[in-house]
mmCIF file of C-alpha atoms in Angstrom:
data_model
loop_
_atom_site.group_PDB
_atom_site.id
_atom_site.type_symbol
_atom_site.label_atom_id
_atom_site.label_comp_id
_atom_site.label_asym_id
_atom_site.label_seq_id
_atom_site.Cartn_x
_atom_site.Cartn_y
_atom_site.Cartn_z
ATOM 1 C CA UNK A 1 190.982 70.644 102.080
ATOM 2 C CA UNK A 2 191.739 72.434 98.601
ATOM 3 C CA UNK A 3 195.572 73.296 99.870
ATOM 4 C CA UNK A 4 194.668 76.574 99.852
ATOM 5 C CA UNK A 5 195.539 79.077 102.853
ATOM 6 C CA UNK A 6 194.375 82.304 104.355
ATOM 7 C CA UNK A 7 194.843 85.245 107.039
ATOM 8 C CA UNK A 8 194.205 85.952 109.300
ATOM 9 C CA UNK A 9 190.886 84.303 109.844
ATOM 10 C CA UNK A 10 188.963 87.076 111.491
ATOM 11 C CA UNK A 11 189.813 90.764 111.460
ATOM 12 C CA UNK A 12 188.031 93.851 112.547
ATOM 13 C CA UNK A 13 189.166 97.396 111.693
ATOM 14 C CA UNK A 14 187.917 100.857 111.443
ATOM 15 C CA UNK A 15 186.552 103.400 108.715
ATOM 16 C CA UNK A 16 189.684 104.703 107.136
ATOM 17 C CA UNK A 17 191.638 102.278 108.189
ATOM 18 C CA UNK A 18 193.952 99.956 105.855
ATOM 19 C CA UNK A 19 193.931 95.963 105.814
ATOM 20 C CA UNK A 20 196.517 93.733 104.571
ATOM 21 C CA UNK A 21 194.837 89.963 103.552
ATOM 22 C CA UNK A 22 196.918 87.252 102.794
ATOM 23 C CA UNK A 23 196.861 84.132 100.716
ATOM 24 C CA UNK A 24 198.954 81.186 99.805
ATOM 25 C CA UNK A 25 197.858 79.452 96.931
ATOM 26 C CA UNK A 26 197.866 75.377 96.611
ATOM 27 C CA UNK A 27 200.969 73.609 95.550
ATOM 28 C CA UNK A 28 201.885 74.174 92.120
ATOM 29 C CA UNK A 29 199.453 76.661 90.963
ATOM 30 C CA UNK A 30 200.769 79.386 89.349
ATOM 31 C CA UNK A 31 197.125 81.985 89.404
ATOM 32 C CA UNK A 32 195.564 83.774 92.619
ATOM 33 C CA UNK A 33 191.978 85.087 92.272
ATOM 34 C CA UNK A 34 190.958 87.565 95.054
ATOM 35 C CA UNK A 35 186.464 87.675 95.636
ATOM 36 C CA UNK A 36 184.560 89.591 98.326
ATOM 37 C CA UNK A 37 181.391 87.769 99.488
ATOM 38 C CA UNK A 38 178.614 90.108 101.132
ATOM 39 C CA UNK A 39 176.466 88.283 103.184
ATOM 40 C CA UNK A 40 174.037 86.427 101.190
ATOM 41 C CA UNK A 41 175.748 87.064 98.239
ATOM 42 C CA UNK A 42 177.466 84.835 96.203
ATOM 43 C CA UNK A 43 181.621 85.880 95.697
ATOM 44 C CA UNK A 44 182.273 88.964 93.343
ATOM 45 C CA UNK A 45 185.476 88.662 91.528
ATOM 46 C CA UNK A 46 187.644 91.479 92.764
ATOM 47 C CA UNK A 47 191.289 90.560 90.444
ATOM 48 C CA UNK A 48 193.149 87.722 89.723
ATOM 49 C CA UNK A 49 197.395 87.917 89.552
ATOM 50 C CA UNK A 50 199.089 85.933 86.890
ATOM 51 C CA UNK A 51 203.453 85.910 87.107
ATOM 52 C CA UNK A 52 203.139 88.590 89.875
ATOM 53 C CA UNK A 53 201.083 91.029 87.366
ATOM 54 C CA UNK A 54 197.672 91.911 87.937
ATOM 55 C CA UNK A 55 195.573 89.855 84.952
ATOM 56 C CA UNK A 56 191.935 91.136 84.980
ATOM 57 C CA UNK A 57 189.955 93.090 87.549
ATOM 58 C CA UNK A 58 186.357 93.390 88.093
ATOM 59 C CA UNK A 59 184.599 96.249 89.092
ATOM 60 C CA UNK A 60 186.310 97.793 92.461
ATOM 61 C CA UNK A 61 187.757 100.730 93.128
ATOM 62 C CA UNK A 62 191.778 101.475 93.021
ATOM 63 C CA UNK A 63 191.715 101.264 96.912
ATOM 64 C CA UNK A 64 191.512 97.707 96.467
ATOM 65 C CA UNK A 65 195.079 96.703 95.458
ATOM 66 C CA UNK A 66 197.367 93.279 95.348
ATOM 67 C CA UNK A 67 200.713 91.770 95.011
ATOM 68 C CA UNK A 68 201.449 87.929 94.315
ATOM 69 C CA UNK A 69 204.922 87.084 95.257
ATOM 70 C CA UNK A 70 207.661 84.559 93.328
ATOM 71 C CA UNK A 71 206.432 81.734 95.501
ATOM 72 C CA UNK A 72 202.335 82.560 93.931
ATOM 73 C CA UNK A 73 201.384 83.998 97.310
ATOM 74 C CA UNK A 74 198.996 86.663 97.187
ATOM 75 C CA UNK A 75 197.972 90.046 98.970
ATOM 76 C CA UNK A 76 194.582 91.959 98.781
ATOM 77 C CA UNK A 77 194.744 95.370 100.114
ATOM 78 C CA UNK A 78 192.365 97.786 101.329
ATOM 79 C CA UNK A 79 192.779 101.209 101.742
ATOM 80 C CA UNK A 80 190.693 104.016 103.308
ATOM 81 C CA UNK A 81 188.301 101.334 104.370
ATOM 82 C CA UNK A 82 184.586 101.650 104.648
ATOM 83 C CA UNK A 83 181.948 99.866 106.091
ATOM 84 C CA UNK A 84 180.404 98.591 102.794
ATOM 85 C CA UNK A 85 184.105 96.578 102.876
ATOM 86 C CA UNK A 86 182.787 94.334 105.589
ATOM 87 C CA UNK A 87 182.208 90.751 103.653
ATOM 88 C CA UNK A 88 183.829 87.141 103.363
ATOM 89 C CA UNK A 89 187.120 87.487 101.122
ATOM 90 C CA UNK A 90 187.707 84.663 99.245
ATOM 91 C CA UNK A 91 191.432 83.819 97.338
ATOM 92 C CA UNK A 92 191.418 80.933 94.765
ATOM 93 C CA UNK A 93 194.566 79.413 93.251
ATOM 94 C CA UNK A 94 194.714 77.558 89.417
ATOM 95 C CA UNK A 95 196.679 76.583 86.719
ATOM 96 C CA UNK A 96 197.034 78.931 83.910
ATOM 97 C CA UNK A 97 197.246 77.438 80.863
ATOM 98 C CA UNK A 98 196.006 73.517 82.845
ATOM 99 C CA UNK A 99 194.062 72.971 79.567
ATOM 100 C CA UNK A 100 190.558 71.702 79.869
ATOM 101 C CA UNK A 101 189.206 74.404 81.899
ATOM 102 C CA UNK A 102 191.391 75.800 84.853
ATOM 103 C CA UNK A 103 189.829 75.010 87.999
ATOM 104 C CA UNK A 104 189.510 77.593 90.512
ATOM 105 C CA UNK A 105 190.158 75.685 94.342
ATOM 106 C CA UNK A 106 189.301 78.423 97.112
ATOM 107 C CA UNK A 107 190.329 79.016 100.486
ATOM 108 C CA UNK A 108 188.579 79.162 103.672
ATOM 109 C CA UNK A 109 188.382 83.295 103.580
ATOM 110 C CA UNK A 110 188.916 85.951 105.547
ATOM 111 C CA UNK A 111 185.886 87.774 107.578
ATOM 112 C CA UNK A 112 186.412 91.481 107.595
ATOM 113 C CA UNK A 113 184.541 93.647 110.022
ATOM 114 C CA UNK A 114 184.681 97.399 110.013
ATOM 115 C CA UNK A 115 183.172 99.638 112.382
ATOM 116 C CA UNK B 1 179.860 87.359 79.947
ATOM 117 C CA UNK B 2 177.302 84.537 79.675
ATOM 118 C CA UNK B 3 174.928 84.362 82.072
ATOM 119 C CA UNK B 4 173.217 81.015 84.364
ATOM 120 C CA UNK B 5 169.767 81.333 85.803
ATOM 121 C CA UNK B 6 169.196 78.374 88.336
ATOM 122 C CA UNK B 7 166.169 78.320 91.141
ATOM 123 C CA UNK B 8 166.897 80.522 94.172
ATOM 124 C CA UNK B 9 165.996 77.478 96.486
ATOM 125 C CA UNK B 10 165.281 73.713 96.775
ATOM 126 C CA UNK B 11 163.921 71.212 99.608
ATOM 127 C CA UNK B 12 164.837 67.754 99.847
ATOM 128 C CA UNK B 13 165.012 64.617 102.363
ATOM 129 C CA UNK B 14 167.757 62.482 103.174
ATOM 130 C CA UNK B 15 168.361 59.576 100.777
ATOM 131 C CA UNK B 16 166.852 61.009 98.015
ATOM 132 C CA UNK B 17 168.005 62.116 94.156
ATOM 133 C CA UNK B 18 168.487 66.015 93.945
ATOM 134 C CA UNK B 19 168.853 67.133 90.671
ATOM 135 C CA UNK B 20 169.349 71.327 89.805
ATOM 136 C CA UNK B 21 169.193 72.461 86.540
ATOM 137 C CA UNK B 22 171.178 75.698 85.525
ATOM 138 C CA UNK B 23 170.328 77.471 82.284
ATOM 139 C CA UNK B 24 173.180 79.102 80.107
ATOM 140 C CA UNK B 25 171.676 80.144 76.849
ATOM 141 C CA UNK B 26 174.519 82.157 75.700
ATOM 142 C CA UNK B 27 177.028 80.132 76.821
ATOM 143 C CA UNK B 28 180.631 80.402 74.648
ATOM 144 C CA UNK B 29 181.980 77.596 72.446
ATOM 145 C CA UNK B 30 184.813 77.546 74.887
ATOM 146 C CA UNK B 31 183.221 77.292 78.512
ATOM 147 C CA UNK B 32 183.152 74.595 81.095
ATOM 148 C CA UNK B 33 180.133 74.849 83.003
ATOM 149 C CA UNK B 34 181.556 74.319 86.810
ATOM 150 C CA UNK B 35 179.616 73.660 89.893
ATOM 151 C CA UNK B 36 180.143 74.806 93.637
ATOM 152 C CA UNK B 37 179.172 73.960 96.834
ATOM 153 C CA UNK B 38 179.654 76.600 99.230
ATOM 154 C CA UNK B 39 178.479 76.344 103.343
ATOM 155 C CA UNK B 40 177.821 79.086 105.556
ATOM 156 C CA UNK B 41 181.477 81.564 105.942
ATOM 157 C CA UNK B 42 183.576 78.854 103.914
ATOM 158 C CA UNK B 43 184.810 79.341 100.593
ATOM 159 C CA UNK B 44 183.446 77.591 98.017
ATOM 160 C CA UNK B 45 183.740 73.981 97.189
ATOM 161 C CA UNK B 46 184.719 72.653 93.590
ATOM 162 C CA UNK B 47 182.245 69.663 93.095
ATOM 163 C CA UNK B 48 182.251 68.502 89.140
ATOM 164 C CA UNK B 49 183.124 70.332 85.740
ATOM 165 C CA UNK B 50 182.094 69.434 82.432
ATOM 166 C CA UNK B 51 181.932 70.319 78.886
ATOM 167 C CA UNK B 52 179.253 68.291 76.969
ATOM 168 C CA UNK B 53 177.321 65.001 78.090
ATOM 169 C CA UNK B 54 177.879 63.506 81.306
ATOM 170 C CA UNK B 55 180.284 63.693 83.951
ATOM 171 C CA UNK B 56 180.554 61.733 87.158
ATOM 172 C CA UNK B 57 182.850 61.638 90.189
ATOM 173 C CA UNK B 58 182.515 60.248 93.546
ATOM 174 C CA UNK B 59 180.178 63.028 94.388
ATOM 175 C CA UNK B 60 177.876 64.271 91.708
ATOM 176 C CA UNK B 61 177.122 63.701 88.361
ATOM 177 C CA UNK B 62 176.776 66.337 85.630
ATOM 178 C CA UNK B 63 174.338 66.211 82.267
ATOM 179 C CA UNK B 64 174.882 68.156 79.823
ATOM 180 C CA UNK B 65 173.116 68.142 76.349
ATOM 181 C CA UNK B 66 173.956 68.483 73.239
ATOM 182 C CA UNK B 67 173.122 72.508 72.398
ATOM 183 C CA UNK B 68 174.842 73.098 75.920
ATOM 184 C CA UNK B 69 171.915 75.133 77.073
ATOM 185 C CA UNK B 70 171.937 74.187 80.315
ATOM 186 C CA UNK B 71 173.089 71.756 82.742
ATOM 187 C CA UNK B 72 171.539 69.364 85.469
ATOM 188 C CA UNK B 73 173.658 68.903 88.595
ATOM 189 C CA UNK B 74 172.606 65.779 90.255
ATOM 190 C CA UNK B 75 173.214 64.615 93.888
ATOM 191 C CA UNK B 76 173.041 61.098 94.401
ATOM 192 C CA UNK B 77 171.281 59.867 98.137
ATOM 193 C CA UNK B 78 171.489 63.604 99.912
ATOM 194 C CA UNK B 79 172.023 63.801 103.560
ATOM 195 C CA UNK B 80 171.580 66.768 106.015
ATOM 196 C CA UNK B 81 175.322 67.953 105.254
ATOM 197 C CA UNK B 82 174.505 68.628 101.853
ATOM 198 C CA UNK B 83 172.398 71.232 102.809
ATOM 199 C CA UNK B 84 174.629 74.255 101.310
ATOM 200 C CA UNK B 85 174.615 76.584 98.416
ATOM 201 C CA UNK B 86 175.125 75.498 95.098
ATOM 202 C CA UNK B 87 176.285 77.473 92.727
ATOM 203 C CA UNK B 88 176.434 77.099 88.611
ATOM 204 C CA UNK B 89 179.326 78.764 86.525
ATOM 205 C CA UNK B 90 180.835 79.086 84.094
ATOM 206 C CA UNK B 91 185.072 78.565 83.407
ATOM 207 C CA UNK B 92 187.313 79.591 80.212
ATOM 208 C CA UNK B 93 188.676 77.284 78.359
ATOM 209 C CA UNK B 94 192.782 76.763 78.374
ATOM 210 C CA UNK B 95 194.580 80.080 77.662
ATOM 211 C CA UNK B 96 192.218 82.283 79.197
ATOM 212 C CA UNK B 97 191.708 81.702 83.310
ATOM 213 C CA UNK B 98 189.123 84.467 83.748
ATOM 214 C CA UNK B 99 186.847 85.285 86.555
ATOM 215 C CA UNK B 100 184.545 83.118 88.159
ATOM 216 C CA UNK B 101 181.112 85.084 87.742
ATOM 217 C CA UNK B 102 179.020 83.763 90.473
ATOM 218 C CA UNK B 103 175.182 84.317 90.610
ATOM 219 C CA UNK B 104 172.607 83.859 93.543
ATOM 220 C CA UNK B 105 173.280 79.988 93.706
ATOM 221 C CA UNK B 106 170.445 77.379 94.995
ATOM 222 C CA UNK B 107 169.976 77.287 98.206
ATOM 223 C CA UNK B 108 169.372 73.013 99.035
ATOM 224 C CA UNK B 109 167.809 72.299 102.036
ATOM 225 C CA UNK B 110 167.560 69.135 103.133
ATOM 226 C CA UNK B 111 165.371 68.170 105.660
ATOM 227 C CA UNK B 112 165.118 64.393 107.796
#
């Protein structure tokens, strides 16, 4: 168990719909890192929040949108969903600034399904 | 960003040595190569990091030599629940948590 929490667990939504993911990241760690995971794909970095500001984002598409709260809790949201959204999302929590390379520790994920 | 190259898929059997190599030849003077273990719908699993030489915890040992190439992962006595993904990365140094840029990863199987 990395500490690391997620929901819900399962969700299934519509085209066009909007989806609200959460995380909470482990004790003490200051960075949340947001990754969708196709199936049979390995995790593609989707943006990572730093002090509540978004601090680097890969390439998706400005329907894809977050928030990390004072406590280092995270949100991914997804607006005007389609069905090419459907995939494992993955939140990781770190250190910034841990020195000697800042571990990434990932939650469990969240399986999205839209129809 | 630097790229890894690792095999797409490896069999074992239980009790034996499985060692995967990852290759990384333009890897930066400040990256940590970084391995995962990921099973089917889990997130991945943070196994061993390392910079140069070797590394070793209670679950895996990591080689790395000297030009920083590439890297061996090696899994000591495998059982049937290390069957799993395994994936090779690399990680910023201090002062810089980036993205994790994650490739196909080798698929272990191992078999009884």
């Amino acid at each position: 168990e990395t500490g690391v929490t997620q929901s819900p667990t399962h969700l299934i939504k519509t085209r066009g719909q909007q989806v609200t993911l959460r995380c909470s990241s482990q004790s003490g760690h200051n960075t949340v890192s947001w990754y969708q995971q196709a199936l049979g794909q390995g995790p593609q970095f989707i943006f990572q929040y730093y002090r509540e500001e978004e601090n680097g984002r890969g390439n998706f598409p400005p329907r894809f949108s977050g928030l990390q709260f004072p406590n280092y809790s995270s949100e991914l949201n997804v607006n005007a969903l389609e069905l090419d959204d459907s995939a494992l999302y993955l939140c990781a929590s770190s250190v910034a600034g841990a020195g000697e390379g800042e571990t990434q520790y990932f939650g469990p994920g969240t399986r999205l399904l839209v129809l | 960003l630097a790229k890894t190259t690792q095999p797409i898929s490896m069999d074992s059997y239980e009790g034996q040595e499985v060692n995967i190599t990852c290759s990384h030849n333009n890897i930066a003077t400040n990256d940590y190569i970084t391995w995962y273990q990921q099973f089917p719908s889990q997130g991945p699993r943070f196994i061993i990091q390392g910079y140069k030489t070797k590394v070793t915890n209670e679950v895996a040992s990591l080689f790395i030599p000297a030009d920083r190439k590439s890297s061996t992962l090696s899994l000591p006595r495998v059982s049937l629940s290390d069957t799993a993904v395994y994936y090779c990365l690399f990680l910023h140094g201090s002062g810089n948590t980036g993205k994790l840029i994650f490739g196909q990863g080798t698929t272990l199987q191992v078999k009884p």
